[in-house]
Amino acid sequence: MDFYGILKNAHKGFGYLELLLVALFIIALLATMFGFSGKVNKFLKKTTLFTMIFFHVQFLIGIIMLITTFTGGLNMGEVMKNSALRFQYVEHPFSMLIAAVLMTIVNKKVKSNDTISLGITIMGLIAVALFAFAFPWVKVFGA
């Protein structure tokens, strides 16, 4: 198996784990917001931390895959004309980058505050929404 194939399998495998972590993060975020009067608990801190870590790992693996693909001679003009290629090489990486940055900010806020605010909750939900938008559902689960 070549280097790109190993990265692709790792990226796909971590994607399944990331789905689980995002689901746990949403549950912890909403439970903290509505169930514990906004007090940050250990479960929220841990799920936020691990979700952020896996966002970053996924992003780094994806960037390496993107760089190796473009050094193979992919033409950007052709990529922008094709919607499937545009999603794979433009929309997916940039949405995931923004989601990873937002998740990093949410992690910092959760770690440093005793209570959770509506702004942190909204920022976390935006990060999850960007993740859900950019996740290649058809490639992972089939049509």
PDB file of C-alpha atoms in Angstrom:
ATOM      1  CA  MET A   1       0.000   0.000   0.000  1.00  0.00           C
ATOM      2  CA  ASP A   2       1.335   3.411  -0.901  1.00  0.00           C
ATOM      3  CA  PHE A   3       1.662   6.429   1.408  1.00  0.00           C
ATOM      4  CA  TYR A   4      -1.483   8.108   0.094  1.00  0.00           C
ATOM      5  CA  GLY A   5      -3.526   4.938   0.641  1.00  0.00           C
ATOM      6  CA  ILE A   6      -2.367   4.703   4.250  1.00  0.00           C
ATOM      7  CA  LEU A   7      -3.292   8.347   4.841  1.00  0.00           C
ATOM      8  CA  LYS A   8      -6.663   7.871   3.173  1.00  0.00           C
ATOM      9  CA  ASN A   9      -7.506   4.852   5.343  1.00  0.00           C
ATOM     10  CA  ALA A  10      -6.361   6.684   8.484  1.00  0.00           C
ATOM     11  CA  HIS A  11      -8.414   9.747   7.527  1.00  0.00           C
ATOM     12  CA  LYS A  12     -11.496   7.602   6.946  1.00  0.00           C
ATOM     13  CA  GLY A  13     -11.003   5.621  10.169  1.00  0.00           C
ATOM     14  CA  PHE A  14     -10.544   8.731  12.269  1.00  0.00           C
ATOM     15  CA  GLY A  15     -13.661  10.116  10.573  1.00  0.00           C
ATOM     16  CA  TYR A  16     -15.803   7.409  12.181  1.00  0.00           C
ATOM     17  CA  LEU A  17     -14.265   8.154  15.556  1.00  0.00           C
ATOM     18  CA  GLU A  18     -14.818  11.860  15.001  1.00  0.00           C
ATOM     19  CA  LEU A  19     -18.529  11.243  14.376  1.00  0.00           C
ATOM     20  CA  LEU A  20     -18.772   9.516  17.745  1.00  0.00           C
ATOM     21  CA  LEU A  21     -16.871  12.303  19.496  1.00  0.00           C
ATOM     22  CA  VAL A  22     -19.021  15.006  17.896  1.00  0.00           C
ATOM     23  CA  ALA A  23     -22.170  13.202  19.048  1.00  0.00           C
ATOM     24  CA  LEU A  24     -20.783  12.990  22.600  1.00  0.00           C
ATOM     25  CA  PHE A  25     -19.784  16.663  22.444  1.00  0.00           C
ATOM     26  CA  ILE A  26     -23.301  17.722  21.406  1.00  0.00           C
ATOM     27  CA  ILE A  27     -24.834  15.647  24.203  1.00  0.00           C
ATOM     28  CA  ALA A  28     -22.397  17.065  26.780  1.00  0.00           C
ATOM     29  CA  LEU A  29     -22.852  20.632  25.537  1.00  0.00           C
ATOM     30  CA  LEU A  30     -26.642  20.537  25.576  1.00  0.00           C
ATOM     31  CA  ALA A  31     -26.764  18.640  28.894  1.00  0.00           C
ATOM     32  CA  THR A  32     -24.506  21.236  30.464  1.00  0.00           C
ATOM     33  CA  MET A  33     -26.452  24.121  28.990  1.00  0.00           C
ATOM     34  CA  PHE A  34     -29.891  22.878  30.000  1.00  0.00           C
ATOM     35  CA  GLY A  35     -29.347  20.315  32.759  1.00  0.00           C
ATOM     36  CA  PHE A  36     -26.737  21.670  35.124  1.00  0.00           C
ATOM     37  CA  SER A  37     -27.573  25.387  35.107  1.00  0.00           C
ATOM     38  CA  GLY A  38     -24.582  26.072  32.898  1.00  0.00           C
ATOM     39  CA  LYS A  39     -21.934  24.639  35.241  1.00  0.00           C
ATOM     40  CA  VAL A  40     -19.076  23.094  33.274  1.00  0.00           C
ATOM     41  CA  ASN A  41     -18.427  19.472  34.299  1.00  0.00           C
ATOM     42  CA  LYS A  42     -15.614  17.005  33.604  1.00  0.00           C
ATOM     43  CA  PHE A  43     -17.557  15.206  30.881  1.00  0.00           C
ATOM     44  CA  LEU A  44     -17.910  18.403  28.855  1.00  0.00           C
ATOM     45  CA  LYS A  45     -14.247  19.286  29.362  1.00  0.00           C
ATOM     46  CA  LYS A  46     -13.060  15.837  28.252  1.00  0.00           C
ATOM     47  CA  THR A  47     -15.358  15.553  25.229  1.00  0.00           C
ATOM     48  CA  THR A  48     -14.449  19.061  24.108  1.00  0.00           C
ATOM     49  CA  LEU A  49     -10.736  18.311  24.460  1.00  0.00           C
ATOM     50  CA  PHE A  50     -10.858  15.001  22.599  1.00  0.00           C
ATOM     51  CA  THR A  51     -13.127  16.386  19.878  1.00  0.00           C
ATOM     52  CA  MET A  52     -10.695  19.267  19.360  1.00  0.00           C
ATOM     53  CA  ILE A  53      -7.686  16.923  19.274  1.00  0.00           C
ATOM     54  CA  PHE A  54      -9.291  14.682  16.675  1.00  0.00           C
ATOM     55  CA  PHE A  55     -10.373  17.707  14.603  1.00  0.00           C
ATOM     56  CA  HIS A  56      -6.717  18.735  14.504  1.00  0.00           C
ATOM     57  CA  VAL A  57      -5.431  15.232  13.718  1.00  0.00           C
ATOM     58  CA  GLN A  58      -7.984  14.870  10.917  1.00  0.00           C
ATOM     59  CA  PHE A  59      -7.074  18.284   9.548  1.00  0.00           C
ATOM     60  CA  LEU A  60      -3.339  17.532   9.516  1.00  0.00           C
ATOM     61  CA  ILE A  61      -3.846  14.182   7.778  1.00  0.00           C
ATOM     62  CA  GLY A  62      -6.169  15.872   5.282  1.00  0.00           C
ATOM     63  CA  ILE A  63      -3.683  18.668   4.545  1.00  0.00           C
ATOM     64  CA  ILE A  64      -0.935  16.119   3.883  1.00  0.00           C
ATOM     65  CA  MET A  65      -3.301  14.270   1.526  1.00  0.00           C
ATOM     66  CA  LEU A  66      -4.219  17.548  -0.187  1.00  0.00           C
ATOM     67  CA  ILE A  67      -0.579  18.536  -0.693  1.00  0.00           C
ATOM     68  CA  THR A  68       0.355  15.141  -2.123  1.00  0.00           C
ATOM     69  CA  THR A  69      -2.622  15.293  -4.508  1.00  0.00           C
ATOM     70  CA  PHE A  70      -1.833  18.765  -5.806  1.00  0.00           C
ATOM     71  CA  THR A  71       1.840  17.965  -6.287  1.00  0.00           C
ATOM     72  CA  GLY A  72       0.596  15.168  -8.559  1.00  0.00           C
ATOM     73  CA  GLY A  73      -0.450  17.769 -11.153  1.00  0.00           C
ATOM     74  CA  LEU A  74      -4.097  18.573 -10.406  1.00  0.00           C
ATOM     75  CA  ASN A  75      -5.308  21.657 -12.293  1.00  0.00           C
ATOM     76  CA  MET A  76      -7.194  24.139 -10.097  1.00  0.00           C
ATOM     77  CA  GLY A  77      -9.260  25.453 -13.012  1.00  0.00           C
ATOM     78  CA  GLU A  78     -10.693  22.002 -13.620  1.00  0.00           C
ATOM     79  CA  VAL A  79     -11.305  21.511  -9.911  1.00  0.00           C
ATOM     80  CA  MET A  80     -13.434  24.661  -9.638  1.00  0.00           C
ATOM     81  CA  LYS A  81     -15.589  23.667 -12.637  1.00  0.00           C
ATOM     82  CA  ASN A  82     -16.460  20.248 -11.203  1.00  0.00           C
ATOM     83  CA  SER A  83     -18.734  20.345  -8.119  1.00  0.00           C
ATOM     84  CA  ALA A  84     -17.537  17.008  -6.696  1.00  0.00           C
ATOM     85  CA  LEU A  85     -13.877  17.987  -6.998  1.00  0.00           C
ATOM     86  CA  ARG A  86     -14.600  21.478  -5.670  1.00  0.00           C
ATOM     87  CA  PHE A  87     -16.223  19.955  -2.572  1.00  0.00           C
ATOM     88  CA  GLN A  88     -13.333  17.535  -2.050  1.00  0.00           C
ATOM     89  CA  TYR A  89     -10.462  19.966  -2.588  1.00  0.00           C
ATOM     90  CA  VAL A  90     -11.876  23.378  -1.584  1.00  0.00           C
ATOM     91  CA  GLU A  91     -15.071  23.313   0.474  1.00  0.00           C
ATOM     92  CA  HIS A  92     -14.229  20.284   2.628  1.00  0.00           C
ATOM     93  CA  PRO A  93     -10.744  21.454   3.763  1.00  0.00           C
ATOM     94  CA  PHE A  94     -11.717  25.065   4.424  1.00  0.00           C
ATOM     95  CA  SER A  95     -14.901  24.172   6.309  1.00  0.00           C
ATOM     96  CA  MET A  96     -12.976  21.711   8.434  1.00  0.00           C
ATOM     97  CA  LEU A  97     -10.288  24.330   9.100  1.00  0.00           C
ATOM     98  CA  ILE A  98     -12.880  26.811  10.354  1.00  0.00           C
ATOM     99  CA  ALA A  99     -14.568  24.066  12.431  1.00  0.00           C
ATOM    100  CA  ALA A 100     -11.210  23.130  14.007  1.00  0.00           C
ATOM    101  CA  VAL A 101     -10.464  26.773  14.856  1.00  0.00           C
ATOM    102  CA  LEU A 102     -13.913  27.239  16.401  1.00  0.00           C
ATOM    103  CA  MET A 103     -13.548  24.015  18.378  1.00  0.00           C
ATOM    104  CA  THR A 104     -10.183  25.223  19.681  1.00  0.00           C
ATOM    105  CA  ILE A 105     -11.796  28.458  20.886  1.00  0.00           C
ATOM    106  CA  VAL A 106     -14.657  26.503  22.495  1.00  0.00           C
ATOM    107  CA  ASN A 107     -12.150  24.230  24.244  1.00  0.00           C
ATOM    108  CA  LYS A 108     -10.267  27.231  25.615  1.00  0.00           C
ATOM    109  CA  LYS A 109     -13.487  28.856  26.864  1.00  0.00           C
ATOM    110  CA  VAL A 110     -14.775  25.626  28.446  1.00  0.00           C
ATOM    111  CA  LYS A 111     -11.431  24.984  30.100  1.00  0.00           C
ATOM    112  CA  SER A 112     -11.075  28.486  31.550  1.00  0.00           C
ATOM    113  CA  ASN A 113     -14.676  29.205  32.653  1.00  0.00           C
ATOM    114  CA  ASP A 114     -16.778  27.652  35.405  1.00  0.00           C
ATOM    115  CA  THR A 115     -20.044  28.233  33.569  1.00  0.00           C
ATOM    116  CA  ILE A 116     -20.973  27.950  29.944  1.00  0.00           C
ATOM    117  CA  SER A 117     -22.512  30.882  28.120  1.00  0.00           C
ATOM    118  CA  LEU A 118     -24.889  30.956  25.197  1.00  0.00           C
ATOM    119  CA  GLY A 119     -22.083  32.303  22.988  1.00  0.00           C
ATOM    120  CA  ILE A 120     -19.884  29.291  23.685  1.00  0.00           C
ATOM    121  CA  THR A 121     -22.805  26.968  22.975  1.00  0.00           C
ATOM    122  CA  ILE A 122     -23.577  28.704  19.683  1.00  0.00           C
ATOM    123  CA  MET A 123     -19.913  28.626  18.663  1.00  0.00           C
ATOM    124  CA  GLY A 124     -19.750  24.902  19.431  1.00  0.00           C
ATOM    125  CA  LEU A 125     -22.908  24.238  17.439  1.00  0.00           C
ATOM    126  CA  ILE A 126     -21.546  26.257  14.496  1.00  0.00           C
ATOM    127  CA  ALA A 127     -18.369  24.153  14.587  1.00  0.00           C
ATOM    128  CA  VAL A 128     -20.491  20.987  14.557  1.00  0.00           C
ATOM    129  CA  ALA A 129     -22.662  22.369  11.733  1.00  0.00           C
ATOM    130  CA  LEU A 130     -19.565  23.112   9.628  1.00  0.00           C
ATOM    131  CA  PHE A 131     -18.291  19.624  10.370  1.00  0.00           C
ATOM    132  CA  ALA A 132     -21.634  18.122   9.313  1.00  0.00           C
ATOM    133  CA  PHE A 133     -21.672  20.229   6.123  1.00  0.00           C
ATOM    134  CA  ALA A 134     -18.156  19.258   5.127  1.00  0.00           C
ATOM    135  CA  PHE A 135     -18.348  15.606   6.110  1.00  0.00           C
ATOM    136  CA  PRO A 136     -18.427  13.392   2.984  1.00  0.00           C
ATOM    137  CA  TRP A 137     -21.506  11.390   4.001  1.00  0.00           C
ATOM    138  CA  VAL A 138     -21.926   9.654   0.651  1.00  0.00           C
ATOM    139  CA  LYS A 139     -18.293   8.509   0.474  1.00  0.00           C
ATOM    140  CA  VAL A 140     -18.310   7.180   4.011  1.00  0.00           C
ATOM    141  CA  PHE A 141     -21.732   5.563   4.238  1.00  0.00           C
ATOM    142  CA  GLY A 142     -22.534   5.029   0.553  1.00  0.00           C
ATOM    143  CA  ALA A 143     -25.490   6.311  -1.431  1.00  0.00           C
TER     144      ALA A 143
END
